Coordinates of C-alpha atoms and ligand atoms in Angstrom, one line a residue:
M1 CA 0.0 -0.1 0.2
C2 CA 1.5 3.3 -1.2
G3 CA 4.9 3.3 -2.9
I4 CA 7.8 5.5 -1.3
I5 CA 11.0 6.8 -2.8
G6 CA 13.5 9.0 -1.6
Y7 CA 17.2 10.1 -3.3
T8 CA 19.9 12.2 -2.4
G9 CA 23.0 12.4 -4.3
P10 CA 25.4 14.1 -7.3
A11 CA 22.5 13.4 -9.9
A12 CA 19.4 15.4 -10.5
V13 CA 16.5 14.1 -8.4
K14 CA 13.4 14.7 -10.3
N15 CA 13.8 11.9 -12.8
I16 CA 14.8 9.5 -10.3
L17 CA 12.0 9.9 -8.3
L18 CA 9.5 9.4 -11.2
E19 CA 11.3 6.4 -12.9
G20 CA 11.3 4.8 -8.9
L21 CA 7.4 6.2 -8.8
A22 CA 6.8 4.3 -11.7
Q23 CA 8.4 0.9 -10.3
L24 CA 6.7 1.2 -7.0
E25 CA 3.3 2.4 -8.8
Y26 CA 2.1 -1.5 -8.2
R27 CA 1.6 -0.6 -4.7
G28 CA -1.1 2.1 -5.2
Y29 CA -1.8 4.2 -7.9
D30 CA -4.6 6.3 -6.9
S31 CA -2.4 9.9 -7.2
A32 CA 1.1 10.6 -6.7
G33 CA 3.6 13.2 -5.9
I34 CA 6.9 14.5 -5.3
A35 CA 8.8 17.1 -3.2
I36 CA 12.4 18.2 -4.1
A37 CA 14.7 20.3 -2.2
K38 CA 16.0 23.0 -5.0
D39 CA 19.5 24.0 -4.7
D40 CA 18.3 27.6 -3.4
G41 CA 16.8 25.5 0.1
S42 CA 13.2 26.3 -1.0
I43 CA 10.7 22.9 -1.7
Y44 CA 9.2 22.3 -4.8
I45 CA 6.4 20.2 -4.4
E46 CA 4.1 18.8 -7.1
K47 CA 1.1 16.4 -7.1
Q48 CA -1.2 14.8 -9.1
T49 CA -4.4 12.5 -9.1
G50 CA -4.4 9.5 -10.9
Q51 CA -1.1 7.5 -12.4
V52 CA 2.3 8.2 -12.3
A53 CA 2.1 9.5 -15.8
N54 CA -0.3 12.1 -14.8
L55 CA 2.3 13.4 -12.5
K56 CA 5.1 13.0 -14.9
A57 CA 3.4 15.1 -17.1
I58 CA 3.1 18.1 -15.4
C59 CA 6.5 17.8 -13.8
D60 CA 7.9 17.2 -17.4
Q61 CA 7.9 21.4 -17.8
A62 CA 9.9 21.6 -14.3
D63 CA 13.4 22.5 -14.4
D64 CA 15.9 19.7 -13.0
D65 CA 17.2 21.9 -10.3
G66 CA 17.4 19.8 -6.8
H67 CA 19.5 16.8 -5.9
C68 CA 17.7 15.6 -2.5
G69 CA 14.0 14.9 -3.0
I70 CA 11.1 12.0 -2.0
G71 CA 8.1 10.8 -3.9
H72 CA 4.9 8.7 -3.1
T73 CA 2.1 6.7 -5.0
R74 CA -0.8 6.7 -3.1
W75 CA -3.3 4.0 -2.2
A76 CA -6.0 5.9 -0.5
T77 CA -7.2 4.9 3.1
H78 CA -7.8 8.4 5.1
G79 CA -9.7 10.7 2.6
G80 CA -10.7 10.3 -1.3
V81 CA -8.6 10.5 -4.2
T82 CA -8.1 14.1 -4.2
R83 CA -4.9 16.4 -4.7
P84 CA -5.3 17.7 -1.1
N85 CA -4.9 14.4 0.0
T86 CA -1.9 13.7 -2.1
H87 CA 1.4 13.1 -0.6
P88 CA 3.8 14.7 0.4
H89 CA 2.3 17.0 2.8
Q90 CA 3.7 19.8 4.2
V91 CA 3.1 21.3 7.5
G92 CA 5.5 24.5 8.4
R93 CA 8.8 23.4 8.0
V94 CA 8.2 19.9 7.5
T95 CA 7.5 18.1 4.2
L96 CA 6.6 14.3 4.6
I97 CA 5.6 10.9 3.0
H98 CA 4.1 8.2 4.5
N99 CA 2.8 4.8 4.2
G100 CA 0.8 3.0 6.6
I101 CA -1.9 4.0 8.8
I102 CA -1.8 6.7 12.0
E103 CA -5.0 5.1 14.0
N104 CA -4.6 7.7 16.8
Y105 CA -4.6 10.5 14.4
H106 CA -7.9 12.2 15.9
E107 CA -6.3 12.4 19.2
I108 CA -3.4 13.9 18.0
I109 CA -5.0 16.7 16.6
E110 CA -7.2 17.2 19.9
K111 CA -3.9 16.7 22.2
F112 CA -1.7 19.4 20.2
D113 CA -4.2 21.3 18.9
L114 CA -3.1 20.8 15.5
K115 CA -6.7 21.4 13.6
D116 CA -6.0 25.0 11.9
Q117 CA -3.0 23.5 10.1
L118 CA -4.7 20.9 8.4
V119 CA -6.1 21.2 4.5
S120 CA -6.3 17.4 4.0
E121 CA -8.5 14.8 5.1
T122 CA -5.5 12.3 5.8
D123 CA -3.9 10.8 8.7
T124 CA -0.4 11.8 7.3
E125 CA -0.8 15.3 7.2
V126 CA -1.2 15.1 11.1
A127 CA 2.0 13.4 11.4
A128 CA 3.4 16.1 9.4
A129 CA 1.8 18.8 11.8
L130 CA 3.1 16.9 14.9
L131 CA 6.9 16.7 13.8
N132 CA 6.3 20.7 13.0
H133 CA 5.0 21.3 16.3
F134 CA 8.2 19.4 18.1
Y135 CA 10.8 21.0 15.2
D136 CA 13.0 23.4 16.7
G137 CA 15.8 22.9 14.8
D138 CA 17.1 19.5 15.5
P139 CA 15.1 17.0 13.3
E140 CA 16.3 14.0 15.3
E141 CA 14.7 15.1 18.5
A142 CA 11.4 15.9 16.2
I143 CA 11.4 12.6 15.0
R144 CA 11.8 10.8 18.4
K145 CA 9.3 12.9 20.1
A146 CA 6.7 12.6 17.5
V147 CA 6.8 9.1 17.3
Q148 CA 6.5 8.2 21.1
E149 CA 3.2 10.0 20.3
L150 CA 2.1 7.8 17.3
E151 CA 0.1 4.5 17.0
G152 CA -0.1 2.4 14.3
S153 CA 2.1 1.7 11.2
F154 CA 4.1 4.1 9.4
A155 CA 7.4 4.3 6.9
F156 CA 7.9 8.2 6.7
C157 CA 10.5 10.0 4.6
I158 CA 11.0 13.7 5.7
L159 CA 12.4 16.7 4.3
F160 CA 13.2 19.3 7.4
E161 CA 13.6 22.9 6.6
G162 CA 17.4 23.7 7.0
F163 CA 18.4 20.3 6.2
T164 CA 17.6 20.1 2.7
D165 CA 20.3 18.1 1.4
R166 CA 19.5 15.2 3.3
I167 CA 16.3 12.8 4.2
F168 CA 15.1 11.5 7.4
C169 CA 13.4 8.3 7.8
I170 CA 11.7 5.8 10.3
R171 CA 9.4 3.0 10.4
N172 CA 7.0 0.8 12.2
V173 CA 5.9 -2.1 10.3
S174 CA 5.2 -0.7 6.6
P175 CA 8.2 -1.7 4.9
L176 CA 11.3 0.4 3.9
V177 CA 14.9 -0.4 2.3
A178 CA 17.5 1.7 1.7
S179 CA 21.0 1.8 -0.4
S180 CA 24.2 3.6 -0.5
T181 CA 25.8 3.8 -3.8
P182 CA 28.5 5.8 -5.6
E183 CA 25.9 7.4 -7.3
G184 CA 24.0 8.5 -4.0
S185 CA 21.8 7.5 -1.4
L186 CA 18.3 5.8 -1.9
V187 CA 15.3 4.9 0.4
A188 CA 12.1 2.8 -1.1
S189 CA 9.6 0.5 -0.3
D190 CA 11.0 -2.2 -1.7
I191 CA 13.7 -3.0 -4.1
T192 CA 12.0 -2.7 -7.6
A193 CA 13.1 0.9 -7.2
V194 CA 16.5 0.5 -6.1
I195 CA 17.8 -2.3 -7.9
K196 CA 18.8 0.1 -11.3
Y197 CA 21.4 1.5 -9.0
S198 CA 22.4 -1.5 -6.6
K199 CA 21.8 -4.6 -5.7
Q200 CA 22.6 -4.3 -2.3
Y201 CA 20.7 -2.9 0.2
F202 CA 19.4 -3.2 3.6
V203 CA 16.1 -3.3 5.2
V204 CA 15.5 -0.5 7.7
P205 CA 15.0 -1.7 11.3
E206 CA 11.9 -0.6 13.0
Y207 CA 12.2 2.1 14.8
H208 CA 15.6 3.1 13.9
L209 CA 15.9 6.7 12.6
M210 CA 17.8 6.6 9.4
V211 CA 19.4 9.9 7.4
L212 CA 20.7 9.5 4.2
Y213 CA 23.0 12.0 3.2
Q214 CA 24.5 12.3 -0.2
D215 CA 27.8 9.8 0.1
H216 CA 26.4 7.5 3.1
I217 CA 23.5 6.6 5.2
D218 CA 23.6 6.7 9.1
L219 CA 21.2 4.5 11.2
F220 CA 20.5 4.9 15.0
D221 CA 18.9 2.7 17.2
E222 CA 16.0 3.2 19.5
N223 CA 18.7 4.6 22.0
G224 CA 20.1 7.0 19.5
V225 CA 23.5 4.7 19.3
K226 CA 24.7 4.0 16.0
A227 CA 23.7 1.0 14.1
E228 CA 25.3 -1.5 11.5
P229 CA 23.1 -2.3 8.4
E230 CA 22.5 -5.8 7.5
I231 CA 23.5 -5.7 4.0
L232 CA 21.3 -8.1 1.8
E233 CA 22.0 -8.7 -2.1
V234 CA 18.9 -9.3 -4.6
N235 CA 19.2 -12.3 -7.1
W236 CA 17.3 -11.0 -9.6
D237 CA 18.7 -8.0 -11.8
V238 CA 16.5 -4.8 -13.4
E239 CA 15.1 -6.8 -16.7
S240 CA 13.0 -9.1 -14.3
A241 CA 11.4 -6.3 -13.4
Q242 CA 10.6 -5.1 -16.8
K243 CA 7.7 -6.4 -19.1
M244 CA 10.4 -8.0 -21.8
G245 CA 8.5 -7.6 -24.8
F246 CA 5.1 -8.7 -23.3
P247 CA 2.3 -6.3 -23.5
H248 CA 2.0 -6.7 -19.7
Y249 CA 3.6 -7.8 -16.5
M250 CA 0.3 -10.2 -15.9
L251 CA 1.3 -11.9 -19.2
K252 CA 4.9 -12.3 -18.9
E253 CA 4.4 -13.0 -15.3
I254 CA 2.1 -16.3 -16.2
H255 CA 4.8 -17.3 -18.7
E256 CA 7.9 -17.1 -16.5
Q257 CA 5.6 -19.7 -14.1
P258 CA 7.7 -22.9 -15.4
E259 CA 11.1 -21.3 -14.8
A260 CA 10.0 -19.9 -11.5
I261 CA 8.9 -23.5 -10.1
I262 CA 12.2 -24.9 -11.5
K263 CA 14.1 -22.0 -9.5
T264 CA 12.0 -22.8 -6.6
I265 CA 11.7 -26.5 -6.2
T266 CA 15.5 -27.8 -8.0
P267 CA 17.9 -26.2 -5.0
R268 CA 15.5 -28.1 -2.6
L269 CA 16.4 -31.4 -4.0
K270 CA 19.2 -33.8 -2.9
N271 CA 19.4 -37.3 -4.5
G272 CA 15.8 -36.5 -6.0
L273 CA 14.2 -35.7 -2.9
P274 CA 13.3 -32.9 -1.0
C275 CA 15.6 -31.2 1.6
F276 CA 15.8 -28.2 3.4
E277 CA 19.3 -28.6 5.3
G278 CA 19.9 -25.1 3.1
E279 CA 17.4 -23.4 5.0
G280 CA 18.4 -25.1 8.2
I281 CA 15.5 -27.4 8.6
D282 CA 16.2 -30.5 10.0
D283 CA 14.1 -33.8 9.2
E284 CA 13.3 -33.8 12.9
F285 CA 11.6 -30.8 12.1
F286 CA 9.0 -32.3 10.3
K287 CA 8.3 -35.4 12.3
N288 CA 7.3 -33.4 15.3
F289 CA 4.1 -31.7 14.6
T290 CA 0.5 -33.0 15.4
N291 CA -1.6 -30.2 13.1
I292 CA -0.9 -27.8 10.3
N293 CA -2.0 -24.2 10.4
V294 CA -1.9 -22.3 7.4
V295 CA -2.5 -18.3 7.7
A296 CA -2.6 -16.3 4.8
C297 CA -4.6 -13.6 2.7
G298 CA -6.2 -13.8 -0.9
T299 CA -4.1 -15.8 -3.3
A300 CA -1.7 -17.1 -1.0
M301 CA -4.5 -18.0 1.0
Y302 CA -5.8 -20.3 -1.8
A303 CA -2.4 -21.6 -2.3
G304 CA -3.0 -23.1 1.4
M305 CA -6.1 -24.4 0.4
V306 CA -4.3 -26.3 -2.2
G307 CA -1.6 -27.3 0.5
K308 CA -4.5 -28.8 2.6
A309 CA -5.8 -30.7 0.1
I310 CA -2.4 -32.3 -0.8
I311 CA -0.9 -32.7 2.4
E312 CA -3.9 -34.0 4.6
P313 CA -4.8 -37.0 2.4
I314 CA -0.9 -37.9 2.4
V315 CA 0.4 -37.2 5.3
K316 CA -2.8 -37.5 7.7
V317 CA -2.4 -34.8 9.7
P318 CA -5.2 -32.2 10.1
V319 CA -4.7 -28.8 8.2
S320 CA -6.5 -25.9 9.0
V321 CA -6.5 -22.8 6.7
N322 CA -7.3 -19.6 8.2
I323 CA -7.7 -16.2 6.8
A324 CA -5.1 -13.7 8.6
S325 CA -7.3 -11.0 9.1
E326 CA -9.7 -13.3 10.9
F327 CA -7.4 -15.3 12.6
R328 CA -5.3 -12.7 14.0
Y329 CA -8.5 -11.7 16.2
S330 CA -9.3 -15.1 17.4
T331 CA -8.5 -17.4 19.8
P332 CA -6.5 -19.9 18.1
L333 CA -6.5 -23.6 19.3
I334 CA -2.8 -24.1 18.9
D335 CA 0.4 -24.9 20.5
K336 CA 3.9 -26.1 20.4
H337 CA 2.8 -29.2 18.5
T338 CA 1.4 -27.0 15.9
L339 CA 3.2 -25.8 12.7
T340 CA 2.1 -22.6 11.4
I341 CA 2.9 -21.8 8.0
V342 CA 2.4 -18.2 6.9
V343 CA 2.5 -17.6 3.1
S344 CA 2.9 -14.5 1.5
Q345 CA 4.7 -13.0 -2.0
S346 CA 5.3 -9.4 -0.9
G347 CA 6.0 -10.7 3.0
E348 CA 4.8 -7.6 4.4
T349 CA 1.1 -8.2 4.3
I350 CA 0.1 -6.6 7.8
D351 CA -2.8 -9.4 8.8
T352 CA 0.0 -12.2 7.5
L353 CA 2.3 -10.9 9.9
A354 CA -0.1 -10.2 12.9
A355 CA -1.3 -13.7 12.5
L356 CA 2.2 -14.8 12.4
R357 CA 2.9 -13.2 15.7
L358 CA -0.1 -14.6 17.1
A359 CA 1.1 -18.2 16.4
K360 CA 4.2 -17.7 17.8
S361 CA 2.8 -16.4 21.0
C362 CA 0.9 -19.5 21.3
G363 CA 4.0 -21.5 21.1
S364 CA 3.2 -22.6 17.8
R365 CA 6.5 -22.8 15.6
V366 CA 6.0 -20.5 12.3
L367 CA 7.4 -21.5 8.8
A368 CA 7.0 -19.2 6.3
I369 CA 6.4 -19.6 2.2
V370 CA 7.9 -15.7 1.1
N371 CA 8.8 -14.5 -2.1
V372 CA 10.5 -11.7 -1.1
K373 CA 13.8 -11.8 0.5
G374 CA 14.4 -9.6 4.4
S375 CA 10.8 -9.0 4.5
S376 CA 9.0 -8.8 7.7
I377 CA 7.4 -11.9 7.9
A378 CA 10.5 -13.7 6.5
R379 CA 12.4 -11.9 9.1
E380 CA 10.2 -12.6 12.0
S381 CA 9.6 -16.2 11.1
D382 CA 11.5 -19.3 12.8
Y383 CA 12.0 -20.7 9.7
V384 CA 11.6 -19.2 5.9
L385 CA 11.5 -21.1 2.5
Y386 CA 11.6 -18.5 -0.1
T387 CA 9.9 -18.7 -3.5
H388 CA 12.1 -18.1 -6.3
A389 CA 9.9 -16.1 -8.4
G390 CA 11.7 -13.2 -8.6
P391 CA 9.8 -10.0 -9.2
E392 CA 5.8 -9.9 -9.0
I393 CA 4.5 -6.4 -10.8
A394 CA 1.5 -7.4 -11.7
V395 CA -1.2 -6.8 -8.8
A396 CA -2.7 -9.9 -9.9
S397 CA -0.9 -12.7 -8.0
T398 CA 0.2 -15.4 -10.7
K399 CA 3.7 -16.9 -10.4
A400 CA 4.0 -16.4 -6.8
Y401 CA 0.7 -18.8 -6.6
S402 CA 2.5 -21.7 -8.3
V403 CA 5.6 -21.4 -6.5
Q404 CA 3.5 -21.8 -3.4
L405 CA 1.9 -24.7 -4.7
S406 CA 5.5 -26.1 -5.5
V407 CA 6.8 -25.6 -1.9
F408 CA 3.4 -27.2 -0.6
Y409 CA 4.3 -30.2 -2.9
L410 CA 7.9 -30.8 -1.7
L411 CA 6.7 -30.3 2.2
A412 CA 4.1 -32.8 1.4
C413 CA 6.7 -35.0 0.1
K414 CA 9.3 -34.8 2.7
C415 CA 6.6 -35.3 5.7
A416 CA 5.5 -38.2 3.7
L417 CA 9.4 -39.4 3.7
V418 CA 10.4 -38.9 7.1
R419 CA 6.9 -40.4 8.9
G420 CA 8.0 -43.4 6.8
I421 CA 4.3 -42.9 4.9
F422 CA 6.8 -42.6 1.3
D423 CA 10.0 -44.8 0.6
E424 CA 12.4 -43.1 -1.7
T425 CA 11.1 -44.3 -4.6
K426 CA 7.4 -43.1 -3.8
G427 CA 9.2 -39.7 -3.1
R428 CA 11.2 -39.7 -6.2
E429 CA 8.1 -40.6 -8.4
F430 CA 6.2 -38.0 -6.6
I431 CA 9.0 -35.1 -7.6
D432 CA 8.9 -36.4 -11.2
N433 CA 5.3 -36.0 -11.4
L434 CA 5.9 -32.2 -9.8
Y435 CA 8.5 -31.6 -12.9
K436 CA 5.7 -33.2 -15.4
C437 CA 3.8 -30.1 -14.2
I438 CA 6.3 -28.0 -15.4
D439 CA 6.1 -29.5 -19.0
A440 CA 2.2 -29.4 -18.7
I441 CA 2.0 -25.7 -18.0
S442 CA 4.2 -25.2 -21.0
G443 CA 2.0 -26.8 -23.2
V444 CA -0.9 -24.8 -21.7
L445 CA 0.9 -21.6 -22.4
E446 CA 1.9 -23.3 -26.3
H447 CA -2.1 -23.2 -26.7
K448 CA -3.4 -20.6 -25.0
E449 CA -5.5 -19.4 -28.2
I450 CA -8.3 -22.0 -27.5
I451 CA -8.6 -19.7 -24.1
E452 CA -9.6 -17.1 -25.8
K453 CA -12.8 -18.7 -26.7
A454 CA -13.7 -19.2 -23.3
V455 CA -13.6 -15.4 -23.2
E456 CA -15.6 -14.7 -26.0
H457 CA -18.6 -15.9 -23.7
L458 CA -16.8 -14.2 -20.5
K459 CA -16.3 -10.8 -21.4
D460 CA -19.9 -9.5 -21.5
A461 CA -20.7 -11.5 -18.7
E462 CA -21.9 -10.0 -15.3
H463 CA -21.3 -13.4 -13.6
A464 CA -19.6 -16.2 -13.4
Y465 CA -19.4 -19.5 -11.2
Y466 CA -16.3 -21.6 -10.6
I467 CA -17.2 -25.3 -9.5
G468 CA -15.1 -28.3 -8.2
R469 CA -15.0 -30.9 -5.8
G470 CA -11.9 -31.6 -3.6
L471 CA -8.6 -30.5 -5.0
D472 CA -10.8 -28.9 -8.2
Y473 CA -12.7 -26.9 -5.6
A474 CA -9.4 -25.4 -4.3
F475 CA -8.3 -24.3 -7.7
S476 CA -11.7 -22.8 -8.5
M477 CA -11.5 -20.4 -5.3
E478 CA -8.2 -18.9 -7.3
G479 CA -10.0 -19.0 -10.5
A480 CA -12.7 -17.1 -9.4
L481 CA -10.7 -14.3 -7.5
K482 CA -8.2 -13.7 -10.7
L483 CA -11.5 -13.1 -12.6
K484 CA -13.1 -10.9 -10.2
E485 CA -9.8 -9.0 -9.3
V486 CA -8.8 -8.0 -13.2
S487 CA -12.0 -8.2 -15.3
Y488 CA -14.6 -7.2 -12.7
V489 CA -16.7 -10.1 -13.4
H490 CA -18.6 -11.3 -10.2
A491 CA -17.1 -14.6 -9.7
E492 CA -17.8 -17.3 -6.8
A493 CA -16.3 -20.4 -6.4
Y494 CA -18.3 -23.1 -4.9
A495 CA -18.2 -27.1 -4.0
A496 CA -19.8 -28.5 -6.9
G497 CA -22.3 -30.6 -4.8
E498 CA -23.3 -27.8 -2.5
L499 CA -24.6 -25.8 -5.6
K500 CA -28.1 -26.6 -5.3
H501 CA -28.0 -26.0 -1.5
G502 CA -29.0 -22.3 -2.4
T503 CA -26.7 -21.0 -5.5
I504 CA -28.2 -22.9 -8.0
A505 CA -31.2 -20.5 -8.0
L506 CA -28.8 -18.1 -9.6
I507 CA -28.1 -20.2 -12.4
E508 CA -29.8 -18.7 -15.6
E509 CA -29.6 -19.0 -19.4
G510 CA -26.1 -18.1 -20.7
I511 CA -24.4 -17.8 -17.5
P512 CA -20.7 -18.8 -17.6
V513 CA -19.9 -21.9 -15.2
V514 CA -16.4 -22.7 -15.4
A515 CA -16.0 -26.3 -14.3
F516 CA -13.3 -28.6 -12.8
A517 CA -13.3 -32.5 -13.3
T518 CA -9.8 -33.3 -12.9
Q519 CA -10.1 -35.6 -10.0
D520 CA -10.9 -39.4 -11.0
A521 CA -12.3 -40.1 -7.2
V522 CA -15.4 -37.5 -7.6
Y523 CA -15.5 -37.2 -11.3
N524 CA -18.9 -38.8 -12.1
K525 CA -20.1 -36.9 -9.0
T526 CA -18.9 -34.0 -10.7
I527 CA -20.2 -34.5 -14.0
S528 CA -23.4 -34.9 -12.4
N529 CA -23.5 -31.2 -10.7
I530 CA -22.6 -29.9 -14.3
R531 CA -25.2 -31.7 -16.1
E532 CA -27.6 -29.9 -13.4
V533 CA -25.9 -26.5 -14.3
K534 CA -26.3 -27.4 -18.3
A535 CA -29.9 -28.6 -17.5
R536 CA -30.5 -24.7 -16.8
N537 CA -28.9 -23.3 -20.0
A538 CA -25.7 -22.3 -18.2
Y539 CA -22.8 -21.9 -20.2
V540 CA -20.5 -24.4 -19.3
I541 CA -16.6 -24.3 -20.0
L542 CA -15.2 -27.7 -18.8
I543 CA -11.8 -28.4 -17.6
T544 CA -10.5 -31.9 -17.5
K545 CA -7.5 -34.1 -18.1
E546 CA -6.8 -35.2 -21.3
D547 CA -7.9 -38.6 -21.4
A548 CA -11.3 -38.0 -20.0
E549 CA -14.4 -39.4 -21.6
I550 CA -16.7 -36.3 -21.8
P551 CA -20.6 -37.2 -21.8
E552 CA -22.2 -35.6 -24.8
G553 CA -23.8 -32.5 -24.5
V554 CA -22.5 -31.9 -20.9
C555 CA -20.2 -28.4 -21.5
D556 CA -20.2 -25.8 -24.5
L557 CA -16.3 -25.2 -24.2
H558 CA -14.0 -28.2 -23.1
L559 CA -10.1 -27.5 -21.9
T560 CA -7.5 -30.2 -20.9
V561 CA -4.4 -30.1 -18.8
P562 CA -2.1 -32.6 -20.0
I563 CA -1.4 -34.6 -16.5
K564 CA -2.2 -37.9 -15.7
D565 CA -2.4 -38.0 -11.7
D566 CA -4.6 -36.4 -10.0
L567 CA -2.7 -34.6 -7.3
F568 CA -1.1 -32.7 -9.8
T569 CA -3.2 -31.0 -12.1
G570 CA -3.5 -28.0 -9.7
L571 CA -0.5 -26.2 -11.7
P572 CA -1.8 -26.5 -15.2
T573 CA -5.3 -25.9 -14.5
V574 CA -4.2 -22.4 -12.5
V575 CA -2.4 -21.2 -15.7
I576 CA -5.6 -21.6 -17.9
L577 CA -7.2 -20.0 -15.2
Q578 CA -5.2 -17.5 -15.4
L579 CA -5.4 -16.8 -19.0
I580 CA -8.9 -16.7 -18.9
A581 CA -8.5 -13.9 -16.4
Y582 CA -6.2 -12.1 -18.3
Y583 CA -8.1 -12.4 -21.7
T584 CA -11.2 -11.2 -20.2
S585 CA -9.4 -8.3 -18.6
I586 CA -8.4 -7.2 -22.0
A587 CA -11.3 -8.0 -24.0
R588 CA -13.0 -5.5 -21.3
G589 CA -10.3 -2.8 -22.1
L590 CA -9.4 -2.6 -18.4
N591 CA -5.9 -2.1 -16.8
V592 CA -5.3 -5.7 -15.9
D593 CA -1.5 -5.1 -14.7
K594 CA -3.4 -2.2 -12.2
P595 CA -7.0 -3.2 -11.7
R596 CA -9.0 -0.4 -9.8
N597 CA -9.0 -0.1 -5.8
L598 CA -6.1 -2.7 -5.4
A599 CA -2.3 -2.6 -4.5
K600 CA 0.3 -5.0 -4.7
S601 CA 1.3 -5.2 -1.0
V602 CA -1.7 -4.6 1.4
T603 CA 0.4 -3.0 4.5
V604 CA -3.1 -1.6 6.2
E605 CA -5.6 -3.6 7.9
Ligands
LIG701 O1 2.1 -10.5 -0.4 P1 0.9 -11.6 -0.3 O2 0.8 -12.7 -0.9 O3 0.9 -12.1 1.4 O4 -0.6 -11.0 -0.6 C1 -1.8 -11.4 -0.4 C2 -3.0 -11.0 -1.0 O5 -3.2 -9.6 -1.0 C3 -2.6 -11.5 -2.5 O6 -2.4 -12.5 -2.8 C4 -4.0 -11.0 -3.5 O7 -4.9 -11.5 -3.1 C5 -3.7 -10.9 -4.7 N1 -4.2 -9.5 -5.3 C6 -4.6 -11.6 -5.8 O8 -4.3 -11.8 -6.9

């Protein structure tokens, strides 16, 4: 939620900020703004509603004066999408940008009598006014005093009058990374905005005060003692965060799935079997828990649903899958015998992070499946299995989901091996099947024209239903979310057998139903459910395995996945669902990479 960039150095800052904002735009695109400390000490502020391109258009006319500045792309929380609500906010001698939510901003307005200084509806401007209230020429002191008053999450980058060659930063929960490079010092919400200048960076520790100078960065802990940052290195390059000839990031990222899965599973195999010793997890770890608690949000949570459907029947331990925003305020029945698995692409989702902390406080060990290196969730978990998907820029998660599924397959296999359920031969066969999924995905991608046929029907639909049983039901949840989020077609996933308990009342002539029947054990049952919707004149898009025998008249369009083993149909099936959502969005003329109202990284509750 919201993207932050700051730079101070020898280069002209304006284009560095605008380019950085363009890289961070997936974090929020309601409005954008920059503040530049001009060489005469004055501060130039420009802001605009809408995408960064709108801001760029007006900034292009401005001169390049200024070598220190901050920029922000907003995902609105407090106050509408208006110019006054756009960051940076300036109050008196303080100019700042903010990612997060100040929960007690009403109390602060009252306590410090700030009302008359505010022109926006934002919580952020209150923080600027509070800092201005405490500022008497010592920025660090003002920040320390202000932060003691603030409740909530924040990542601030601040310019103080009198110190316009440097940027002051502090954060709690909301992410911030920084990098000191020969070309100047940078701070940003995430590494995508920094990687052009350096592959080395550090995560700003919470409540540490950071000051960016042109040629170095100072970091101080809560007691004001100088701290050494822990330098990390990204293992992808600038091209990974670009479209590379694809019209959209989403399509590029869908195509990157075979490679992302290979990169995620191959380093974790030893003699053809899963091994997590590289991550410091020994076999004993997988023997001891009695139940698994998966916690995540959105697509990551749906990956957990598939994880449950894979692990439970093989490992025979109960797996519960919880929505993090619900779990964090619940009284969970977990303890030291529970393995909690938190799943997150960004590693910064605030609800997942809070759920992780709750699970730990109950004595549960926490294993994170995370894509972004050094992220908060990765740092706070007991163990981390990084997915190696590279940067995922499109707001809709695609490759991150399939690598999360791959890790669940590895975990299921590992648990089965250490618990004596699989012998080595069975384990290797399982891993071979996982590799077959990679070829199957490539097969789906090669024949994607057929998927465009499904879209001919979906593009004008108002509603769509996704149905399946067992594992198919788990995939259908992700399929429905994908369609909703990028095409704005209202889509719901239902367990196929549950339809007749209410939902079937909604089925009428022509309504699209995407039906999955890839599971032999329930194939006939699912086909019966499909007949029920077909009898009510639904338009049925059926997905089965290649060798399935399809009864006459049961569907209008038939798509297949080239996989034989039921347990492994998920990965290629999901690619079909992603493509259906992608092409539907394009056919409806929508911004597929930046769907309305969304942001990539959900760092507010
Ligand atoms: O970064 P995370 O994986 O924790 O994000 C969780 C959800 O916000 C995310 O999966 C969201 O549902 C995606 N936009 C779905 O495509």
